[in-house]
PDB file of C-alpha atoms in Angstrom:
ATOM      1  CA  MET Z   1     -67.462-182.769 -75.545  1.00 54.00           C
ATOM      2  CA  ALA Z   2     -64.654-181.394 -77.420  1.00 57.00           C
ATOM      3  CA  ALA Z   3     -61.687-179.490 -75.095  1.00 55.00           C
ATOM      4  CA  ALA Z   4     -62.468-176.561 -76.873  1.00 57.00           C
ATOM      5  CA  ASN Z   5     -66.042-176.607 -75.574  1.00 58.00           C
ATOM      6  CA  LYS Z   6     -65.013-177.193 -72.097  1.00 58.00           C
ATOM      7  CA  ILE Z   7     -62.653-174.111 -71.839  1.00 58.00           C
ATOM      8  CA  PRO Z   8     -65.640-171.365 -71.923  1.00 57.00           C
ATOM      9  CA  LEU Z   9     -67.268-173.510 -69.385  1.00 54.00           C
ATOM     10  CA  LEU Z  10     -64.323-174.290 -67.103  1.00 49.00           C
ATOM     11  CA  LEU Z  11     -64.025-170.168 -67.575  1.00 50.00           C
ATOM     12  CA  ALA Z  12     -67.655-169.779 -66.290  1.00 55.00           C
ATOM     13  CA  ALA Z  13     -67.424-171.856 -63.579  1.00 55.00           C
ATOM     14  CA  ALA Z  14     -64.227-170.470 -62.087  1.00 53.00           C
ATOM     15  CA  ALA Z  15     -65.686-166.989 -62.135  1.00 55.00           C
ATOM     16  CA  ALA Z  16     -68.683-168.044 -60.557  1.00 54.00           C
ATOM     17  CA  LEU Z  17     -66.630-169.472 -58.396  1.00 53.00           C
ATOM     18  CA  SER Z  18     -64.641-166.575 -57.637  1.00 57.00           C
ATOM     19  CA  LEU Z  19     -67.620-164.167 -57.378  1.00 53.00           C
ATOM     20  CA  ALA Z  20     -69.115-166.478 -54.620  1.00 53.00           C
ATOM     21  CA  ALA Z  21     -65.717-166.455 -52.787  1.00 51.00           C
ATOM     22  CA  SER Z  22     -65.787-162.512 -52.957  1.00 52.00           C
ATOM     23  CA  ALA Z  23     -69.574-162.624 -51.495  1.00 50.00           C
ATOM     24  CA  VAL Z  24     -68.668-164.554 -48.594  1.00 45.00           C
ATOM     25  CA  ALA Z  25     -65.085-162.638 -47.830  1.00 48.00           C
ATOM     26  CA  ALA Z  26     -67.151-159.590 -48.107  1.00 50.00           C
ATOM     27  CA  ALA Z  27     -69.919-160.280 -46.103  1.00 50.00           C
ATOM     28  CA  PRO Z  28     -69.868-158.729 -42.901  1.00 58.00           C
ATOM     29  CA  GLY Z  29     -69.721-160.469 -39.382  1.00 64.00           C
ATOM     30  CA  PRO Z  30     -72.423-160.673 -36.872  1.00 79.00           C
ATOM     31  CA  ARG Z  31     -73.246-157.223 -35.804  1.00 91.00           C
ATOM     32  CA  ARG Z  32     -71.644-156.225 -32.149  1.00 94.00           C
ATOM     33  CA  ARG Z  33     -72.398-153.259 -29.889  1.00 95.00           C
ATOM     34  CA  PRO Z  34     -69.856-151.485 -28.122  1.00 96.00           C
ATOM     35  CA  VAL Z  35     -68.967-151.250 -24.818  1.00 95.00           C
ATOM     36  CA  ARG Z  36     -67.125-148.702 -22.784  1.00 96.00           C
ATOM     37  CA  MET Z  37     -66.584-148.128 -18.953  1.00 95.00           C
ATOM     38  CA  ARG Z  38     -63.858-146.519 -16.646  1.00 96.00           C
ATOM     39  CA  LEU Z  39     -63.839-148.331 -13.150  1.00 96.00           C
ATOM     40  CA  TYR Z  40     -61.941-148.498 -10.439  1.00 96.00           C
ATOM     41  CA  MET Z  41     -60.794-151.289  -8.343  1.00 96.00           C
ATOM     42  CA  HIS Z  42     -59.758-150.755  -4.914  1.00 96.00           C
ATOM     43  CA  ASP Z  43     -57.241-153.244  -3.561  1.00 95.00           C
ATOM     44  CA  VAL Z  44     -56.364-153.370   0.209  1.00 94.00           C
ATOM     45  CA  ILE Z  45     -53.876-155.606   1.366  1.00 91.00           C
ATOM     46  CA  GLY Z  46     -54.435-155.289   5.160  1.00 91.00           C
ATOM     47  CA  GLY Z  47     -55.729-153.616   7.873  1.00 90.00           C
ATOM     48  CA  PRO Z  48     -59.917-153.719   8.850  1.00 88.00           C
ATOM     49  CA  GLY Z  49     -61.200-153.149   5.016  1.00 90.00           C
ATOM     50  CA  GLN Z  50     -58.643-156.125   3.668  1.00 94.00           C
ATOM     51  CA  THR Z  51     -59.982-156.901   0.389  1.00 95.00           C
ATOM     52  CA  ALA Z  52     -56.972-159.121  -0.855  1.00 95.00           C
ATOM     53  CA  ILE Z  53     -55.320-162.071   0.747  1.00 94.00           C
ATOM     54  CA  ARG Z  54     -51.979-164.002   0.469  1.00 91.00           C
ATOM     55  CA  LEU Z  55     -52.743-167.508  -0.643  1.00 94.00           C
ATOM     56  CA  ILE Z  56     -49.313-168.367  -1.448  1.00 92.00           C
ATOM     57  CA  TRP Z  57     -46.246-166.636  -0.183  1.00 87.00           C
ATOM     58  CA  GLY Z  58     -42.835-167.383  -0.261  1.00 81.00           C
ATOM     59  CA  ALA Z  59     -42.801-170.554  -1.337  1.00 87.00           C
ATOM     60  CA  GLY Z  60     -40.907-170.075  -4.544  1.00 86.00           C
ATOM     61  CA  PRO Z  61     -37.769-168.933  -5.014  1.00 86.00           C
ATOM     62  CA  PRO Z  62     -36.623-165.392  -4.302  1.00 84.00           C
ATOM     63  CA  HIS Z  63     -37.711-162.604  -6.966  1.00 86.00           C
ATOM     64  CA  ALA Z  64     -34.907-160.968  -8.787  1.00 84.00           C
ATOM     65  CA  SER Z  65     -36.567-157.527  -8.867  1.00 82.00           C
ATOM     66  CA  MET Z  66     -38.918-157.678  -6.368  1.00 84.00           C
ATOM     67  CA  PRO Z  67     -37.140-157.922  -2.633  1.00 83.00           C
ATOM     68  CA  GLY Z  68     -39.348-159.930   0.052  1.00 84.00           C
ATOM     69  CA  ARG Z  69     -41.613-161.445  -2.690  1.00 88.00           C
ATOM     70  CA  ALA Z  70     -41.006-164.988  -4.497  1.00 89.00           C
ATOM     71  CA  PHE Z  71     -41.861-166.380  -7.787  1.00 91.00           C
ATOM     72  CA  GLY Z  72     -45.471-167.562  -7.431  1.00 92.00           C
ATOM     73  CA  ASP Z  73     -46.852-165.743  -4.766  1.00 93.00           C
ATOM     74  CA  THR Z  74     -50.378-165.630  -5.024  1.00 95.00           C
ATOM     75  CA  VAL Z  75     -53.281-163.586  -4.158  1.00 95.00           C
ATOM     76  CA  ALA Z  76     -57.143-163.534  -3.924  1.00 97.00           C
ATOM     77  CA  VAL Z  77     -59.372-160.357  -4.219  1.00 97.00           C
ATOM     78  CA  ASP Z  78     -62.438-159.326  -3.433  1.00 98.00           C
ATOM     79  CA  ASP Z  79     -62.139-155.881  -4.051  1.00 97.00           C
ATOM     80  CA  LEU Z  80     -64.675-152.982  -4.508  1.00 96.00           C
ATOM     81  CA  VAL Z  81     -65.268-151.166  -7.605  1.00 96.00           C
ATOM     82  CA  THR Z  82     -66.321-147.696  -7.838  1.00 94.00           C
ATOM     83  CA  GLU Z  83     -67.245-144.497 -10.426  1.00 93.00           C
ATOM     84  CA  GLY Z  84     -64.181-142.811  -9.162  1.00 93.00           C
ATOM     85  CA  PRO Z  85     -60.484-143.246  -7.704  1.00 93.00           C
ATOM     86  CA  SER Z  86     -61.813-142.245  -4.319  1.00 93.00           C
ATOM     87  CA  ILE Z  87     -62.966-144.973  -2.299  1.00 91.00           C
ATOM     88  CA  ALA Z  88     -65.647-142.798  -1.407  1.00 93.00           C
ATOM     89  CA  SER Z  89     -67.032-142.659  -4.806  1.00 94.00           C
ATOM     90  CA  ALA Z  90     -70.254-144.789  -6.110  1.00 93.00           C
ATOM     91  CA  ALA Z  91     -69.633-148.117  -5.642  1.00 94.00           C
ATOM     92  CA  VAL Z  92     -70.417-150.066  -8.859  1.00 95.00           C
ATOM     93  CA  GLY Z  93     -69.381-153.805  -8.026  1.00 95.00           C
ATOM     94  CA  ARG Z  94     -66.814-156.134  -7.084  1.00 97.00           C
ATOM     95  CA  ALA Z  95     -63.303-157.669  -8.630  1.00 97.00           C
ATOM     96  CA  GLN Z  96     -63.270-161.089  -7.446  1.00 98.00           C
ATOM     97  CA  GLY Z  97     -60.034-163.889  -9.350  1.00 98.00           C
ATOM     98  CA  THR Z  98     -56.290-163.978  -8.308  1.00 97.00           C
ATOM     99  CA  TYR Z  99     -53.138-162.291  -9.528  1.00 95.00           C
ATOM    100  CA  MET Z 100     -49.840-164.550  -9.325  1.00 95.00           C
ATOM    101  CA  LEU Z 101     -46.305-163.256  -9.418  1.00 93.00           C
ATOM    102  CA  SER Z 102     -45.358-165.011 -12.273  1.00 92.00           C
ATOM    103  CA  SER Z 103     -42.370-164.220 -13.727  1.00 90.00           C
ATOM    104  CA  GLN Z 104     -38.947-165.154 -12.019  1.00 89.00           C
ATOM    105  CA  ARG Z 105     -37.220-161.734 -13.135  1.00 87.00           C
ATOM    106  CA  GLU Z 106     -39.495-158.822 -14.121  1.00 91.00           C
ATOM    107  CA  ALA Z 107     -42.254-157.494 -11.739  1.00 92.00           C
ATOM    108  CA  VAL Z 108     -45.101-159.346 -13.906  1.00 94.00           C
ATOM    109  CA  LEU Z 109     -48.569-160.704 -12.407  1.00 94.00           C
ATOM    110  CA  VAL Z 110     -50.958-162.555 -14.218  1.00 96.00           C
ATOM    111  CA  VAL Z 111     -54.512-161.428 -13.741  1.00 97.00           C
ATOM    112  CA  ALA Z 112     -57.430-163.485 -13.633  1.00 98.00           C
ATOM    113  CA  ILE Z 113     -60.379-161.459 -12.478  1.00 98.00           C
ATOM    114  CA  THR Z 114     -64.558-161.220 -12.757  1.00 98.00           C
ATOM    115  CA  VAL Z 115     -65.723-158.106 -12.378  1.00 97.00           C
ATOM    116  CA  ALA Z 116     -69.709-158.410 -11.194  1.00 97.00           C
ATOM    117  CA  LEU Z 117     -71.515-155.298 -11.865  1.00 96.00           C
ATOM    118  CA  THR Z 118     -74.074-154.335  -9.289  1.00 92.00           C
ATOM    119  CA  SER Z 119     -74.621-150.957  -9.769  1.00 75.00           C
ATOM    120  CA  ALA Z 120     -78.525-150.310  -9.112  1.00 67.00           C
ATOM    121  CA  GLY Z 121     -80.339-149.297 -12.443  1.00 64.00           C
ATOM    122  CA  GLY Z 122     -77.427-149.042 -14.292  1.00 80.00           C
ATOM    123  CA  PRO Z 123     -77.423-150.840 -17.730  1.00 89.00           C
ATOM    124  CA  TYR Z 124     -74.998-153.734 -16.803  1.00 93.00           C
ATOM    125  CA  ASN Z 125     -76.778-154.346 -13.491  1.00 93.00           C
ATOM    126  CA  GLY Z 126     -76.080-157.915 -12.932  1.00 95.00           C
ATOM    127  CA  SER Z 127     -73.852-158.631 -15.326  1.00 96.00           C
ATOM    128  CA  ASN Z 128     -69.984-159.702 -15.071  1.00 97.00           C
ATOM    129  CA  LEU Z 129     -67.024-159.000 -16.885  1.00 97.00           C
ATOM    130  CA  VAL Z 130     -64.300-161.400 -16.920  1.00 98.00           C
ATOM    131  CA  ILE Z 131     -60.428-160.234 -17.382  1.00 98.00           C
ATOM    132  CA  ALA Z 132     -57.374-161.767 -17.868  1.00 97.00           C
ATOM    133  CA  GLY Z 133     -53.838-161.313 -18.878  1.00 97.00           C
ATOM    134  CA  ARG Z 134     -50.265-160.213 -17.968  1.00 95.00           C
ATOM    135  CA  ASP Z 135     -49.652-156.905 -15.907  1.00 95.00           C
ATOM    136  CA  ARG Z 136     -46.329-155.691 -15.954  1.00 94.00           C
ATOM    137  CA  VAL Z 137     -46.685-153.498 -12.601  1.00 90.00           C
ATOM    138  CA  ARG Z 138     -44.144-151.078 -13.237  1.00 91.00           C
ATOM    139  CA  ASP Z 139     -45.513-150.298 -16.599  1.00 94.00           C
ATOM    140  CA  GLU Z 140     -47.849-146.823 -16.735  1.00 95.00           C
ATOM    141  CA  THR Z 141     -50.383-148.474 -18.804  1.00 97.00           C
ATOM    142  CA  ARG Z 142     -51.153-151.996 -19.225  1.00 96.00           C
ATOM    143  CA  GLU Z 143     -53.311-154.230 -21.654  1.00 98.00           C
ATOM    144  CA  LEU Z 144     -55.176-157.228 -20.463  1.00 98.00           C
ATOM    145  CA  ALA Z 145     -58.082-159.069 -22.486  1.00 98.00           C
ATOM    146  CA  VAL Z 146     -61.745-158.945 -21.905  1.00 98.00           C
ATOM    147  CA  VAL Z 147     -62.420-162.597 -22.372  1.00 97.00           C
ATOM    148  CA  GLY Z 148     -66.124-162.838 -21.846  1.00 97.00           C
ATOM    149  CA  GLY Z 149     -69.204-161.801 -19.552  1.00 97.00           C
ATOM    150  CA  THR Z 150     -72.777-162.498 -18.775  1.00 97.00           C
ATOM    151  CA  GLY Z 151     -75.908-160.788 -18.869  1.00 95.00           C
ATOM    152  CA  ALA Z 152     -75.826-157.850 -20.748  1.00 95.00           C
ATOM    153  CA  LEU Z 153     -72.178-158.536 -21.202  1.00 96.00           C
ATOM    154  CA  ARG Z 154     -72.811-162.170 -22.564  1.00 96.00           C
ATOM    155  CA  GLY Z 155     -69.880-162.736 -25.417  1.00 96.00           C
ATOM    156  CA  ALA Z 156     -67.718-159.742 -24.873  1.00 97.00           C
ATOM    157  CA  ALA Z 157     -64.458-159.211 -26.023  1.00 97.00           C
ATOM    158  CA  GLY Z 158     -61.924-156.768 -26.595  1.00 98.00           C
ATOM    159  CA  TYR Z 159     -59.365-155.124 -23.946  1.00 98.00           C
ATOM    160  CA  VAL Z 160     -58.761-153.242 -20.784  1.00 98.00           C
ATOM    161  CA  LEU Z 161     -56.362-150.490 -20.315  1.00 98.00           C
ATOM    162  CA  TRP Z 162     -55.321-151.056 -16.540  1.00 96.00           C
ATOM    163  CA  ARG Z 163     -53.505-148.330 -14.968  1.00 96.00           C
ATOM    164  CA  THR Z 164     -52.330-147.754 -11.052  1.00 93.00           C
ATOM    165  CA  ALA Z 165     -54.822-144.404 -10.676  1.00 92.00           C
ATOM    166  CA  LYS Z 166     -53.921-144.016  -7.211  1.00 91.00           C
ATOM    167  CA  VAL Z 167     -51.791-144.965  -4.108  1.00 90.00           C
ATOM    168  CA  TRP Z 168     -53.726-144.017  -1.171  1.00 90.00           C
ATOM    169  CA  SER Z 169     -51.560-145.644   1.355  1.00 90.00           C
ATOM    170  CA  GLU Z 170     -49.024-148.558   1.867  1.00 88.00           C
ATOM    171  CA  ILE Z 171     -51.819-150.853   1.725  1.00 90.00           C
ATOM    172  CA  HIS Z 172     -54.396-149.234  -0.665  1.00 93.00           C
ATOM    173  CA  MET Z 173     -53.725-148.651  -4.089  1.00 93.00           C
ATOM    174  CA  ALA Z 174     -57.065-147.770  -6.785  1.00 94.00           C
ATOM    175  CA  LEU Z 175     -56.377-149.542 -10.379  1.00 96.00           C
ATOM    176  CA  GLU Z 176     -57.892-147.682 -13.488  1.00 97.00           C
ATOM    177  CA  LEU Z 177     -59.874-150.150 -15.468  1.00 97.00           C
ATOM    178  CA  ASP Z 178     -60.557-148.391 -19.129  1.00 98.00           C
ATOM    179  CA  VAL Z 179     -62.982-150.890 -20.832  1.00 97.00           C
ATOM    180  CA  HIS Z 180     -62.918-151.109 -24.871  1.00 98.00           C
ATOM    181  CA  ALA Z 181     -64.958-153.923 -25.658  1.00 97.00           C
ATOM    182  CA  SER Z 182     -68.263-155.410 -27.870  1.00 96.00           C
ATOM    183  CA  VAL Z 183     -70.709-157.883 -27.485  1.00 96.00           C
ATOM    184  CA  PRO Z 184     -73.241-159.197 -30.132  1.00 95.00           C
ATOM    185  CA  ALA Z 185     -75.856-156.966 -31.222  1.00 90.00           C
ATOM    186  CA  THR Z 186     -79.169-157.797 -30.037  1.00 77.00           C
ATOM    187  CA  ALA Z 187     -82.899-157.567 -31.870  1.00 64.00           C
ATOM    188  CA  ASP Z 188     -83.597-154.608 -29.540  1.00 63.00           C
ATOM    189  CA  ASP Z 189     -80.095-153.179 -31.098  1.00 56.00           C
ATOM    190  CA  ASP Z 190     -81.215-153.497 -34.571  1.00 49.00           C
ATOM    191  CA  ALA Z 191     -84.772-152.434 -33.617  1.00 42.00           C
ATOM    192  CA  VAL Z 192     -83.420-149.129 -32.397  1.00 41.00           C
ATOM    193  CA  ALA Z 193     -81.267-148.617 -35.392  1.00 44.00           C
ATOM    194  CA  THR Z 194     -84.400-148.784 -37.692  1.00 38.00           C
ATOM    195  CA  GLU Z 195     -86.086-146.297 -35.778  1.00 44.00           C
TER     196      GLU Z 195
END
């Protein structure tokens, strides 16, 4: 085949490849369904209703900005999770995991918790939401990652706006977890969308 005849063939092949690449790039990813929740986690560090226990305390060097604390201090939690900031609000689950003082100079915790949702009859009853990230405790709002989930929250991804909602006493504080996440859409979601 002469070189002049190959040019239109090459141009046609290039155009076809370009169209195929554009179609792949424009194709939507898997559909996702939004998940929005506002939960309150009650951290009680002492007394008869204690939900947080110190695992490692004072083993590292003294912390530069938090007197009485040391780098590496670690706490395990099994905190009540409620609908509202009051501990008397309806219980919707437990937040279980750890947080560790992970900066030598700043008031920063690394948080790894699983929120086990147990509210009877709710859409996420029996499901878990996994949250992890860096908590600069003196910031008004901190952003942590939603890194997974189970049950109706399987494959969850997104973020949590984490705030200290209320300091009830020197041993009890309520944290607000404003969840902005999504999960893969299911066949049931598709059926509802087409009705």
